[in-house]
XYZ file of C-alpha atoms in Angstrom:
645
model
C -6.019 37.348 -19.541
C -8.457 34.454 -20.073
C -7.675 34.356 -23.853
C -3.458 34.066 -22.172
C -5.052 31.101 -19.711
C -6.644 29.224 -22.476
C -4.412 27.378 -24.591
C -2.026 26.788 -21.332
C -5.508 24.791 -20.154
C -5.561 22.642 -23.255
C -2.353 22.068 -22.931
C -2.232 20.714 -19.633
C -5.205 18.812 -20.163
C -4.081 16.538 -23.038
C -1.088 16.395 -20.836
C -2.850 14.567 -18.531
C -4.686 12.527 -20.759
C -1.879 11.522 -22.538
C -0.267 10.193 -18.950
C -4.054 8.886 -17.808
C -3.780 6.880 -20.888
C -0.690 5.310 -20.370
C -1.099 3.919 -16.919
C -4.455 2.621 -17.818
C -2.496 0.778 -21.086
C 0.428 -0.170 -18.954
C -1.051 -1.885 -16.298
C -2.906 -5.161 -16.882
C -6.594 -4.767 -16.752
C -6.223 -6.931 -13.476
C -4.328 -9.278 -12.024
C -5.265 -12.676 -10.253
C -5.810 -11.642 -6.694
C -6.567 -15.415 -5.851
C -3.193 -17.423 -6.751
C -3.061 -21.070 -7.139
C -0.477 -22.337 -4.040
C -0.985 -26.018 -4.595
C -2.562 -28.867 -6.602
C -2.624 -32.610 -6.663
C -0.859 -33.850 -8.808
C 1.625 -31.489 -8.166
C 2.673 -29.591 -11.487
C 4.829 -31.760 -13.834
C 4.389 -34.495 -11.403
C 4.521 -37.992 -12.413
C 2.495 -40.489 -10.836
C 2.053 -44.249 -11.521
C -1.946 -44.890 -11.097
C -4.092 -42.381 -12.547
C -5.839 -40.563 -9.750
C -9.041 -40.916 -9.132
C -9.862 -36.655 -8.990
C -7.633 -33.560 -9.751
C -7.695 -30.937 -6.923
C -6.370 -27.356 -6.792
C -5.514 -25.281 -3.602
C -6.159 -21.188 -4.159
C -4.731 -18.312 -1.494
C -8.611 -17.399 -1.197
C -11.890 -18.296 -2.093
C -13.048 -18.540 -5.671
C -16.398 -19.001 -7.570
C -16.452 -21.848 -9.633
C -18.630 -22.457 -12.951
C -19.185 -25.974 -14.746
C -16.135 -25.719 -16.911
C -14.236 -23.427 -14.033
C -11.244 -26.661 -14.090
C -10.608 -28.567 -17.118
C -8.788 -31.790 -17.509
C -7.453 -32.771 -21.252
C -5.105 -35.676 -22.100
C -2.737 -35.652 -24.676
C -4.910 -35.527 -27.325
C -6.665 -32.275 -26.038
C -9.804 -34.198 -25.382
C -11.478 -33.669 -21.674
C -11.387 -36.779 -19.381
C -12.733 -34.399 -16.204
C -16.196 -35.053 -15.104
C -19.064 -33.345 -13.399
C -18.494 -30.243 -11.933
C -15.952 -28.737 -9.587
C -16.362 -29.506 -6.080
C -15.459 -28.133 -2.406
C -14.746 -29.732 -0.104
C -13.668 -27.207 2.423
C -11.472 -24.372 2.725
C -9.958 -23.163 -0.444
C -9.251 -26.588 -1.741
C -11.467 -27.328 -5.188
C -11.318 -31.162 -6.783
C -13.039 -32.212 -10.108
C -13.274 -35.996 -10.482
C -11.467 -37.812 -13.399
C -12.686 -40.643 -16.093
C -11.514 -44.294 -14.920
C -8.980 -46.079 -17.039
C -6.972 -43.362 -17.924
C -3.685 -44.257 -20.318
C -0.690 -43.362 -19.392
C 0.850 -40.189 -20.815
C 1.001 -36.150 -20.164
C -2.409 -34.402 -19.293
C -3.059 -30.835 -19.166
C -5.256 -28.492 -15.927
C -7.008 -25.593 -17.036
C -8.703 -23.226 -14.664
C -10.940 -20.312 -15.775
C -12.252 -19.283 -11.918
C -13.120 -15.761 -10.392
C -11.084 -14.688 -6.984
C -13.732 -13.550 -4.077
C -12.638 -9.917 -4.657
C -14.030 -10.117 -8.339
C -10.925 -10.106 -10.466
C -10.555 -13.625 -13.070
C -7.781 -16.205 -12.579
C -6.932 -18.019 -14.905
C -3.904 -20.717 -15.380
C -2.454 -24.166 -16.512
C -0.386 -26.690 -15.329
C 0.465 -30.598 -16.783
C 0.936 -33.831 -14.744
C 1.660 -37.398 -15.927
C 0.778 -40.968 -15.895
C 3.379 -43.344 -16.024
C 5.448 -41.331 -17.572
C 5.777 -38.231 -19.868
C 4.723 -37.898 -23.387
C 4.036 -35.549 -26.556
C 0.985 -33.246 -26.184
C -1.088 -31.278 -28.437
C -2.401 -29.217 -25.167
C -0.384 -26.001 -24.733
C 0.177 -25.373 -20.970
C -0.264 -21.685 -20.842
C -4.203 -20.248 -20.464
C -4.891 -16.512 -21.999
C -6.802 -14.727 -19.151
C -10.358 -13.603 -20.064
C -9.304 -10.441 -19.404
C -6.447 -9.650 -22.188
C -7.866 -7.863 -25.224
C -10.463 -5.425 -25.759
C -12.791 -6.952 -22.983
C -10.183 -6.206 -20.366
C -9.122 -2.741 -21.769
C -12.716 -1.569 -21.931
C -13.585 -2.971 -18.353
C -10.391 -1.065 -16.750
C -11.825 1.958 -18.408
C -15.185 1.761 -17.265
C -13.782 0.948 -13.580
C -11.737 4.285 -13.941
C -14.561 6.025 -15.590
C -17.205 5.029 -12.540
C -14.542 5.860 -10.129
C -14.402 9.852 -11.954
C -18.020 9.914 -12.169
C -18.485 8.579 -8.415
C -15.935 11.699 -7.318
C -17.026 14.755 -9.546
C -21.054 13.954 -8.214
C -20.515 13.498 -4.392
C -17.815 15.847 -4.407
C -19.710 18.513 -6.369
C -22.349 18.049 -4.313
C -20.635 18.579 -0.795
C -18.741 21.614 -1.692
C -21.892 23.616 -2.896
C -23.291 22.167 0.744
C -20.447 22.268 2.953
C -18.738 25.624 1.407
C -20.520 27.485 -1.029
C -24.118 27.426 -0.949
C -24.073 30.234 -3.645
C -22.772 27.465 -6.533
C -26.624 25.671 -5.955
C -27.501 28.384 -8.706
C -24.392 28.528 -10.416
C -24.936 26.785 -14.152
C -21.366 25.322 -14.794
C -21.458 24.003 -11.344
C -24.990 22.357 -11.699
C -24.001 20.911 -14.664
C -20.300 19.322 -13.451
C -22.032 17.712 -10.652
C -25.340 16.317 -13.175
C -22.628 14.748 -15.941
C -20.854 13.187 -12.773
C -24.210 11.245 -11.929
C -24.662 10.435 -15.402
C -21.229 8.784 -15.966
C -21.536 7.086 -12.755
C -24.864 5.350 -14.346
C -23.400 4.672 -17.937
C -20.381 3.003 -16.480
C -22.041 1.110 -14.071
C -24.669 -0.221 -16.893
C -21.439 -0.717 -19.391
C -19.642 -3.048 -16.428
C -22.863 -4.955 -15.888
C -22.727 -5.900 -19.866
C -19.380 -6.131 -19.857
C -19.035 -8.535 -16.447
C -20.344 -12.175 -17.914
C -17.676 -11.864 -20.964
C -15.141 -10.308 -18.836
C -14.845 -13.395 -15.917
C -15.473 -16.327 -19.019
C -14.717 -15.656 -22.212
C -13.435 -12.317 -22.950
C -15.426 -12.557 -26.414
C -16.883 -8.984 -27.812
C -20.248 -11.186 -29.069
C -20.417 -12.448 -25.251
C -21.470 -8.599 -24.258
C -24.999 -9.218 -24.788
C -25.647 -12.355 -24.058
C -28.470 -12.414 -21.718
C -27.223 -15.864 -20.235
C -24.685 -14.748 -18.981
C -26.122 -11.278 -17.468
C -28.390 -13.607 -15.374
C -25.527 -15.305 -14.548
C -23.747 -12.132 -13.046
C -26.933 -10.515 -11.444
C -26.203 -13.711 -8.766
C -23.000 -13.000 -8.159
C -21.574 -10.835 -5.344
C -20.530 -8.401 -7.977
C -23.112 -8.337 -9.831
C -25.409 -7.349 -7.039
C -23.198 -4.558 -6.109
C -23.354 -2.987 -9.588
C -27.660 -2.999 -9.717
C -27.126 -1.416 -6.167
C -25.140 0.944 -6.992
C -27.866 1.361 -9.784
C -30.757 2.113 -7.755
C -28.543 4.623 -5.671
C -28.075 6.661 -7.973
C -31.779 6.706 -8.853
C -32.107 8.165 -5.078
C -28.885 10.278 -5.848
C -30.976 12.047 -9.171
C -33.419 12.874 -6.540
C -31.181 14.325 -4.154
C -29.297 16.216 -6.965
C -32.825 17.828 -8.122
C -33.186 18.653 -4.811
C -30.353 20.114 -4.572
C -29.620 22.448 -7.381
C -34.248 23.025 -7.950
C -35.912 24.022 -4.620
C -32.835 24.437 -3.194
C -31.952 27.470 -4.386
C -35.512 29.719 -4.465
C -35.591 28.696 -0.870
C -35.402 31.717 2.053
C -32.037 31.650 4.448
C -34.321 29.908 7.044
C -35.461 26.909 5.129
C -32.175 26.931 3.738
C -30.826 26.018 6.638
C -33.051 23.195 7.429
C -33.060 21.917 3.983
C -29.434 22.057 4.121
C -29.208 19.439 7.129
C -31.742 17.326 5.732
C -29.787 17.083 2.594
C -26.378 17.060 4.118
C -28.114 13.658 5.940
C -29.412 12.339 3.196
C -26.981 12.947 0.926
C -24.077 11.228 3.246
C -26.326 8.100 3.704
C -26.006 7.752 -0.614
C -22.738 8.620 -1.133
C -21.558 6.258 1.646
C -24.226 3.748 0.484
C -22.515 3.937 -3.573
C -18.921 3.750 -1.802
C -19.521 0.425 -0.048
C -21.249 -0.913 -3.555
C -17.339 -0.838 -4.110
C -15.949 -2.197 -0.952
C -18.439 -5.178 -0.836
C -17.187 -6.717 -3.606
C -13.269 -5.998 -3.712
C -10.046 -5.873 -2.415
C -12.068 -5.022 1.725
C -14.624 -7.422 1.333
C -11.636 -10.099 1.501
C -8.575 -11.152 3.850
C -7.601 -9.908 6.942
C -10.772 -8.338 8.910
C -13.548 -7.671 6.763
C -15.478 -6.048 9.063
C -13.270 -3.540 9.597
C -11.851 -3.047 6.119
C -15.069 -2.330 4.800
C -16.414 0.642 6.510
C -12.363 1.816 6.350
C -12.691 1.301 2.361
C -16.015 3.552 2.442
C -14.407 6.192 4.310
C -11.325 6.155 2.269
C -13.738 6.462 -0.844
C -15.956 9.686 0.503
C -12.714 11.303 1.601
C -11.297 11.488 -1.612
C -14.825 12.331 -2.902
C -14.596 15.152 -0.825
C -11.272 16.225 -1.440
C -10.940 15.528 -5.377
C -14.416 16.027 -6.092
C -14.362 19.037 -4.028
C -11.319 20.458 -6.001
C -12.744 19.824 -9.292
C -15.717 21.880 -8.715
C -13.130 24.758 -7.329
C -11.432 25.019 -10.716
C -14.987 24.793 -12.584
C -16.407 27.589 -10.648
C -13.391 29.910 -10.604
C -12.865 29.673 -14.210
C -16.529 29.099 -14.947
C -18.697 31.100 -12.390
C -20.730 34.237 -13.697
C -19.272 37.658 -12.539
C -22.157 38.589 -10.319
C -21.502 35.034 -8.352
C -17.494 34.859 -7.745
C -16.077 32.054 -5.635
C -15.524 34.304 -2.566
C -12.473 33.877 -0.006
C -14.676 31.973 2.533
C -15.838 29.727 0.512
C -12.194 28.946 -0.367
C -11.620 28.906 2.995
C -14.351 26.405 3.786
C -13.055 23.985 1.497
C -9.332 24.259 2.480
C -10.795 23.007 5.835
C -12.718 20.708 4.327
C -10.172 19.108 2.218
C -7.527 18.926 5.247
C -10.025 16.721 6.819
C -10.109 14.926 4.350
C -6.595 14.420 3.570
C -5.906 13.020 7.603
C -8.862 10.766 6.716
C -7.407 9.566 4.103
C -3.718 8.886 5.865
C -5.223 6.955 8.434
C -7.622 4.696 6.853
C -4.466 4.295 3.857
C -1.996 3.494 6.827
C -4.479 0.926 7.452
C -5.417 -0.252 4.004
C -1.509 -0.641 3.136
C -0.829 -2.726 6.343
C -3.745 -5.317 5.905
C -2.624 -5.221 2.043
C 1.205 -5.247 1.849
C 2.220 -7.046 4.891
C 5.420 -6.434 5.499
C 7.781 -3.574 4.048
C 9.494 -5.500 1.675
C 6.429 -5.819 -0.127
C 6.722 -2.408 -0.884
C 9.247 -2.585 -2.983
C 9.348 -6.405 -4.304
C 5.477 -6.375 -5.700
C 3.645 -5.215 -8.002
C 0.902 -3.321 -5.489
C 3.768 -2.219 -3.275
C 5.498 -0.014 -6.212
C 1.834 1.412 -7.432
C 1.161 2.408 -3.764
C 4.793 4.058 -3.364
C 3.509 5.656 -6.609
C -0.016 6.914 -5.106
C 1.695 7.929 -1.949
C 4.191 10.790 -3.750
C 1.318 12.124 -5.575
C -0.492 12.668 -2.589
C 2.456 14.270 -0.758
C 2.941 16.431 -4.448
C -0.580 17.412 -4.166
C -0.318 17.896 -0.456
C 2.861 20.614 -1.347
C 0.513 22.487 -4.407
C -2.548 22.506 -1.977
C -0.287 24.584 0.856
C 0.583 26.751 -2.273
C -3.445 27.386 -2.838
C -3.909 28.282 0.847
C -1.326 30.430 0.520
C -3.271 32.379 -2.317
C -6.527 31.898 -0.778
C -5.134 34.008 2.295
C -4.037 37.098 -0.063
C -7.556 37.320 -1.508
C -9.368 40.269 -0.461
C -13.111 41.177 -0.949
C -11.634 44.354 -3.332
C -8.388 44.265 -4.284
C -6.668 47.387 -5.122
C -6.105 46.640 -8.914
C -9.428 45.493 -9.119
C -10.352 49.094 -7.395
C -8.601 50.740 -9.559
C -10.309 49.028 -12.765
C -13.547 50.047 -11.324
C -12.936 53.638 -11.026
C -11.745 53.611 -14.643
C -14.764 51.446 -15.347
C -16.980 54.301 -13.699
C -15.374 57.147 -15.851
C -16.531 55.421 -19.189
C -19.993 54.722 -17.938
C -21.610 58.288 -19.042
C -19.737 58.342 -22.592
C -20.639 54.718 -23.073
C -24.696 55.257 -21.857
C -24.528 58.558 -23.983
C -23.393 56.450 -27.360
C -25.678 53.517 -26.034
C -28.645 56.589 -25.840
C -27.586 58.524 -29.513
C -27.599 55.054 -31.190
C -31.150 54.100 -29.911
C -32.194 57.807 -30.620
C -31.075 56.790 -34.226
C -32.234 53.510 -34.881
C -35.538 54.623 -33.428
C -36.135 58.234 -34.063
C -36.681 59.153 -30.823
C -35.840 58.183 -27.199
C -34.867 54.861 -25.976
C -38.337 55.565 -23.813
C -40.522 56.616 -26.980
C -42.741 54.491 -28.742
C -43.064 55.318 -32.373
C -40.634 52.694 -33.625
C -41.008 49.738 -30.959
C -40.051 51.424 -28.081
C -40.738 48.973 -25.397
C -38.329 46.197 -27.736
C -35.864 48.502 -28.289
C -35.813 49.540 -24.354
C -35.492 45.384 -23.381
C -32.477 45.267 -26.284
C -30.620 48.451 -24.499
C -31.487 46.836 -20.858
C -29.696 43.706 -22.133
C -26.715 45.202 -23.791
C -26.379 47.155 -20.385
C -26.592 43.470 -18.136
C -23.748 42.076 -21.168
C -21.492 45.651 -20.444
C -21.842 45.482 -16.644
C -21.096 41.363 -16.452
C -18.492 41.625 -18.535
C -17.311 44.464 -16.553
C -17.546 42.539 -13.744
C -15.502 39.551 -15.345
C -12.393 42.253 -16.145
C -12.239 43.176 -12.175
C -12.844 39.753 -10.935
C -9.887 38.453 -13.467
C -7.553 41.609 -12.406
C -7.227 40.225 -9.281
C -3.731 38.690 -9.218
C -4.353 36.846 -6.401
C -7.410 34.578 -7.977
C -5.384 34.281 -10.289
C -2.538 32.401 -8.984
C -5.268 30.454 -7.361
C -7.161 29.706 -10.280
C -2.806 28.295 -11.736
C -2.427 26.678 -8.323
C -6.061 24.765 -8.270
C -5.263 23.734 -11.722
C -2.303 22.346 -11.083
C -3.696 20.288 -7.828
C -6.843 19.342 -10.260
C -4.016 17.826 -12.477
C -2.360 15.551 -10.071
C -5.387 14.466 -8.926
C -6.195 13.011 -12.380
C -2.973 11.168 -12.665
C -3.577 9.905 -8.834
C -7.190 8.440 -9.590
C -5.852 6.779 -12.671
C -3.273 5.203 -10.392
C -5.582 4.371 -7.836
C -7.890 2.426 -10.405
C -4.855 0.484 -11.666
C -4.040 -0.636 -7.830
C -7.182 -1.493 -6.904
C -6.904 -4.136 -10.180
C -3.396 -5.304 -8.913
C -2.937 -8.244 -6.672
C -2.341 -7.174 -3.247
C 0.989 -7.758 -1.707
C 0.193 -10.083 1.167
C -1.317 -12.447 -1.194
C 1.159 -12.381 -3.686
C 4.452 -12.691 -1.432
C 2.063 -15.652 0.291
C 1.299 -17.288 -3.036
C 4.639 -17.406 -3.728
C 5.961 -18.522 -0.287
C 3.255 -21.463 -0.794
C 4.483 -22.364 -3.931
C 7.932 -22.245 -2.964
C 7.054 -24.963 -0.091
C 4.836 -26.970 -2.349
C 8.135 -27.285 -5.057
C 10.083 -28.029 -1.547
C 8.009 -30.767 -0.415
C 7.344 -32.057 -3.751
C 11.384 -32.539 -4.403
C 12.237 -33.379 -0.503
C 13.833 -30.344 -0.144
C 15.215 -26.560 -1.560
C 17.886 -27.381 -4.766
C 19.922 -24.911 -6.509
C 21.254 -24.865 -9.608
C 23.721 -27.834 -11.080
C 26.887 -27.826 -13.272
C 28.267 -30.612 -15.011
C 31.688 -29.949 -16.918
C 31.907 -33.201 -19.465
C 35.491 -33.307 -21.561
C 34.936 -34.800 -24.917
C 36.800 -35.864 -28.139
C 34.949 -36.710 -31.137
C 38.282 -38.180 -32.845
C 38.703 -35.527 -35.572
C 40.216 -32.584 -36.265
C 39.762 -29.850 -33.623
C 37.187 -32.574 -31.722
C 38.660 -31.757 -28.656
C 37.107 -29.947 -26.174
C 34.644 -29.218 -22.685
C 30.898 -29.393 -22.378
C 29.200 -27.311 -19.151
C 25.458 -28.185 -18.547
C 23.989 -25.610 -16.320
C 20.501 -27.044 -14.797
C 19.166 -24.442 -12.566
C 16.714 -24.603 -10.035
C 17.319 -28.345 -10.898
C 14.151 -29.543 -9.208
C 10.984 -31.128 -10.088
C 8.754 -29.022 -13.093
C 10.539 -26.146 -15.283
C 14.255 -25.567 -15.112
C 16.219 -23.998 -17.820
C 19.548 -25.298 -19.201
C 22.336 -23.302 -20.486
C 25.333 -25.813 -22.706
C 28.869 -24.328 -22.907
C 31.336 -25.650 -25.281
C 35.369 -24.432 -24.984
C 38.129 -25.801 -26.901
C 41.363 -27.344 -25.358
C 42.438 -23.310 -25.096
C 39.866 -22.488 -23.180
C 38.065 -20.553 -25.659
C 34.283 -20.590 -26.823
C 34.135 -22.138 -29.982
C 30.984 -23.144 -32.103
C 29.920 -26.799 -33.713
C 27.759 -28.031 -35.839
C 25.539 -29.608 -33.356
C 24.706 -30.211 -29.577
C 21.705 -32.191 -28.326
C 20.963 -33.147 -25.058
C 19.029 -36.310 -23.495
C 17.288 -36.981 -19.814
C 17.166 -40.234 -18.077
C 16.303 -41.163 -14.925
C 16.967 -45.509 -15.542
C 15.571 -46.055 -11.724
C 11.757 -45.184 -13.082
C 12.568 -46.481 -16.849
C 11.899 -42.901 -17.732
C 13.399 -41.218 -20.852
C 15.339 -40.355 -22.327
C 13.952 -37.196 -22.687
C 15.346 -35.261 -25.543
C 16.673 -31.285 -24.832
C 17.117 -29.424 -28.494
C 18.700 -26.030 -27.340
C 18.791 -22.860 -29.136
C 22.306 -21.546 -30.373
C 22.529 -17.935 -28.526
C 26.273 -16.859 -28.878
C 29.556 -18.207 -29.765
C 30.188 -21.309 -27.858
C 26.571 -21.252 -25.838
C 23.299 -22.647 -26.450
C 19.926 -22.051 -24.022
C 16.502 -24.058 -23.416
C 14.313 -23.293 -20.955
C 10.786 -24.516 -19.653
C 12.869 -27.943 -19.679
C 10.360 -30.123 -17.876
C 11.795 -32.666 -15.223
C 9.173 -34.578 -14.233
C 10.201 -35.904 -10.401
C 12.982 -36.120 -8.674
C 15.844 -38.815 -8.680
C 19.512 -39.264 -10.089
C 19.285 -38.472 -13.775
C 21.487 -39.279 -16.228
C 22.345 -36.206 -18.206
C 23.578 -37.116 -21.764
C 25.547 -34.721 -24.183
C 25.597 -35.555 -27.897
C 28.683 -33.147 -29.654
C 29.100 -33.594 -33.139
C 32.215 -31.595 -34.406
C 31.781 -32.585 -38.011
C 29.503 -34.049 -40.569
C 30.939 -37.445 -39.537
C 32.899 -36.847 -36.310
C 30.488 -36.876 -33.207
C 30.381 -38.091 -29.545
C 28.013 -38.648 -26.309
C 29.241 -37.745 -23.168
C 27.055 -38.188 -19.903
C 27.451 -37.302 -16.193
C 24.645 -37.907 -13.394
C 22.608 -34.960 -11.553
C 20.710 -35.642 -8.373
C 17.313 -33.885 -8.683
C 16.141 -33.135 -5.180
């Protein structure tokens, strides 16, 4: 039957790998969770002094290094100087060079949000007016690439390591004090602790590279580890570090003196280590909340002991799960898993699983919002994610209890199995006897031909016969068996819902996204005096040739200050889309002598060309100018005006 159970195992596991892997490549290793709502300039403002300082307005609190906010003209050389500045709130200002010429100049922030994730961005403003730029406006976050990928794993990695050790550890305390002397259990709960430690020292090395550069040679660079031991992260990670040095201790405790103890001292070892064992776990938990997604926002002080509850419950329940499966597929025949210890745990994990709805009711509230969030961000659609597992693994846990109910001390097939077990006994001691009679020469008991080392062989062969005895009635129980498929399956989902739990706690939370984006929406607002839409300008021409008749349609949508993008439409006199040889278009706004600022769009289809990221620089009554050429000689420029703003 085991052989039968085997490959449907393997199977399942690589499933789940396969689908781990995924989410973790899917998702970006982690979003900005501090957005930028505001800046002065404004982006793809044009002013007519050059300012005296740049400033930039975040959703939350950042940390700021030296080169954090960079300022580079049109040349790509830096004209910032000093370093960044606050001056209260979440505003941040770095002062400027005097004298500065007119033209386009680029801002480039590199900062780290207050809940530990890097930010990174780009924006341009000009002086005078607009002009060419060697600067591209776009910033690659520090953590794209291999940096980013690795740190995502190690987060998910701690987060596995974190639930198999406290988790292990409570179920052999709370439910099954046998498993302190079980092998397969001791070591499940030891190679918990000693991922926990490996991917807490790998996220250490991998922090200073992670929040600057993203560079591979960066790992090691001790500057920069010095410069993450005094950061709010960084301190959580050597405390969770030291922990876990008190967490080996515990763990020694746990599965050395533990076990050779009497029932008595069992019992008051037991409460001493159920104390002390609480205060680490809970202690390694809020190394987590302390420096993420609880530590900021709405009530911190509440959030964080929530966030450290949340994290031992599904210790307890995951962790508590995985060391089920371990020890009913792994535990020795003369130490089964018995029904009471199931038992124990089902209570256990029910507990856990209303802890975990209420402090997650409360978690997605101070995250999300509102319930549109749910649905319109990022974090929302993870958590709506996270919550069906859950209810899935809810629906396969009732299916367990429902097994672990039918289990009986001595099943009748397993009864049965013994009594035919019995019946071969004498024939198989009387083979056992006639083989060491001759291999020896005499008895088993004699001692011409090494008696005494041929009695020890027999008394082992006899412990192999009567455990693996043992195994064959434990395994003919049909109803551990269907607990052993239905654990499995629960162990499963809870793989795929860890994986997805990583990946949310990197996402930016919904409240601050739909709030970044309300800001920003205001900040275009006030910028252009108020909301636009989009604008279309139909523009008849004739070129004076053959078939140079015809309509040109500008669409300018959101036709306001900064990025818009422009769709051109050419018909004939029939109506129909018809291709030319050439459209370009031209900006001007003649009130601020600026322009004209030349639009080359790209041909899409028959009769339509597209540009976008067409920068408008403020607002005003533009004149929008449509060159047409029909022929190699037969061309035309058209122009209507658009009010921007």
């Amino acid at each position: 039957m085991t052989q039968t159970i085997a490959p449907r195992v393997r199977i399942l596991v690589l499933l789940l790998l396969a689908v781990t892997g995924a989410l973790l490549a899917g998702a970006a290793p982690a979003s900005a969770h501090a957005a930028l709502t505001g800046s002065d300039p404004g982006q793809g403002a044009v002013v007519d002094t050059a300012p005296a300082q740049v400033s930039l307005t975040f959703s939350e609190q950042i940390a700021v290094s030296d080169d954090a906010v960079r300022v580079l003209d049109p040349k790509g050389n830096r004209v910032d100087k000093g370093t960044p500045a606050n001056p209260g709130g979440t505003t941040y200002t770095v002062r400027l060079l005097s004298g500065l010429p007119d033209g386009t100049y680029t801002v480039a922030y590199q900062v780290v949000s207050a809940d530990s994730h890097p930010v990174a961005g780009a924006f341009t403003f000009s002086i005078g007016a607009p002009s060419e730029t060697s600067v591209s406006a776009s910033a690659p976050a520090s953590d794209d690439g291999l940096i980013g990928l690795l740190y995502g794993i190690g987060r998910y990695v701690s987060y596995a390591g974190f639930v198999v050790m406290a988790g292990g550890a409570a179920f052999v305390l709370a439910c099954w004090g046998r498993g302190a002397g079980v092998r397969a259990v001791q070591r499940l709960v030891v190679s918990g602790w000693l991922t926990l430690t490996a991917a807490t020292l790998a996220l250490l090395l991998l922090r200073g590279s992670y929040t600057t550069s993203g560079a591979v040679g960066d790992v090691f660079d001790l500057s920069l580890l010095g410069d993450v031991l005094q950061t709010k992260t960084g301190a959580a990670l050597v405390s969770r570090l030291l922990l876990l040095a008190a967490a080996a201790l515990f763990i020694a405790v746990l599965f050395g003196a533990y076990d050779k103890r009497e029932a008595e001292e069992k019992r008051d070892l037991t409460f001493g280590l159920a104390i002390g064992g609480t205060v680490v776990a809970a202690g390694l938990a809020a190394s987590w909340a302390m420096s993420e997604h609880a530590s900021q926002g709405l009530q911190p002080g509440v959030a964080m002991p929530v966030d450290v509850l949340h994290l031992l419950a599904v210790a307890a329940w995951l962790g508590g799960l995985t060391t089920l499966l371990v020890a009913l597929y792994r535990a020795p025949a003369d130490t089964p898993v018995d029904r009471d210890a199931v038992q124990r745990f089902s209570r256990l994990a029910f507990g856990s699983v209303v802890a975990l709805a209420v402090t997650g009711v409360y978690q997605s509230w101070r995250q999300l919002g509102s319930w549109s969030a749910l649905t319109d961000t990022r974090y929302g659609q993870l958590l709506l994610a996270k919550i069906g597992l859950v209810a899935v693994m809810v629906a396969t846990a009732s299916i367990s209890r429902r097994w672990t109910a039918r289990l009986a001390e001595a099943p009748v097939p397993a009864a049965r199995e013994e009594k035919k077990e019995k019946e071969k006994q004498p024939a198989e001691a009387g083979k056992a006897t006639e083989a060491g009679k001759n291999k020896s020469g005499k008895d088993e008991s004699g001692a011409e031909k090494g008696g005494d080392a041929r009695a020890a062989q027999l008394a082992r062969q006899r412990a192999a016969m009567e455990s693996a005895r043992q195994k064959r009635l434990r395994d003919a129980d049909p109803h551990r068996f269907g607990l052993r498929r239905s654990v499995l399956a629960e162990a499963g989902i809870a793989v795929v819902l860890l994986a997805v739990t990583t990946v949310l706690t990197q996402t930016e939370p919904g409240r601050t996204e739909q709030e970044a984006a309300a800001a920003t929406s205001a900040s275009s607002s006030a910028s252009t005096g108020q909301g636009t839409g989009a604008v279309t300008l139909n523009m008849p021409f004739d070129t004076g040739g053959e078939n140079g008749k015809g309509v040109v349609t500008i669409d300018l949508d959101p036709a306001r200050v900064g990025d818009n993008d422009m769709h051109v439409y050419v018909e004939g006199p029939d109506g129909q889309a018809v291709d030319i040889p050439e459209v370009k278009v031209a900006l001007t706004l003649s009130a601020k002598d600026i322009g004209p600022l030349p639009v080359v769009p790209d041909h899409i289809a028959t009769g339509h060309w597209s540009a976008s990221g067409v920068q408008i620089p403020m607002t005003g009554d533009w004149k929008v100018e449509v060159t047409v050429r029909t022929s190699d000689i037969d061309q035309v420029t058209v122009s209507k005006n658009a009010k921007i703003g």
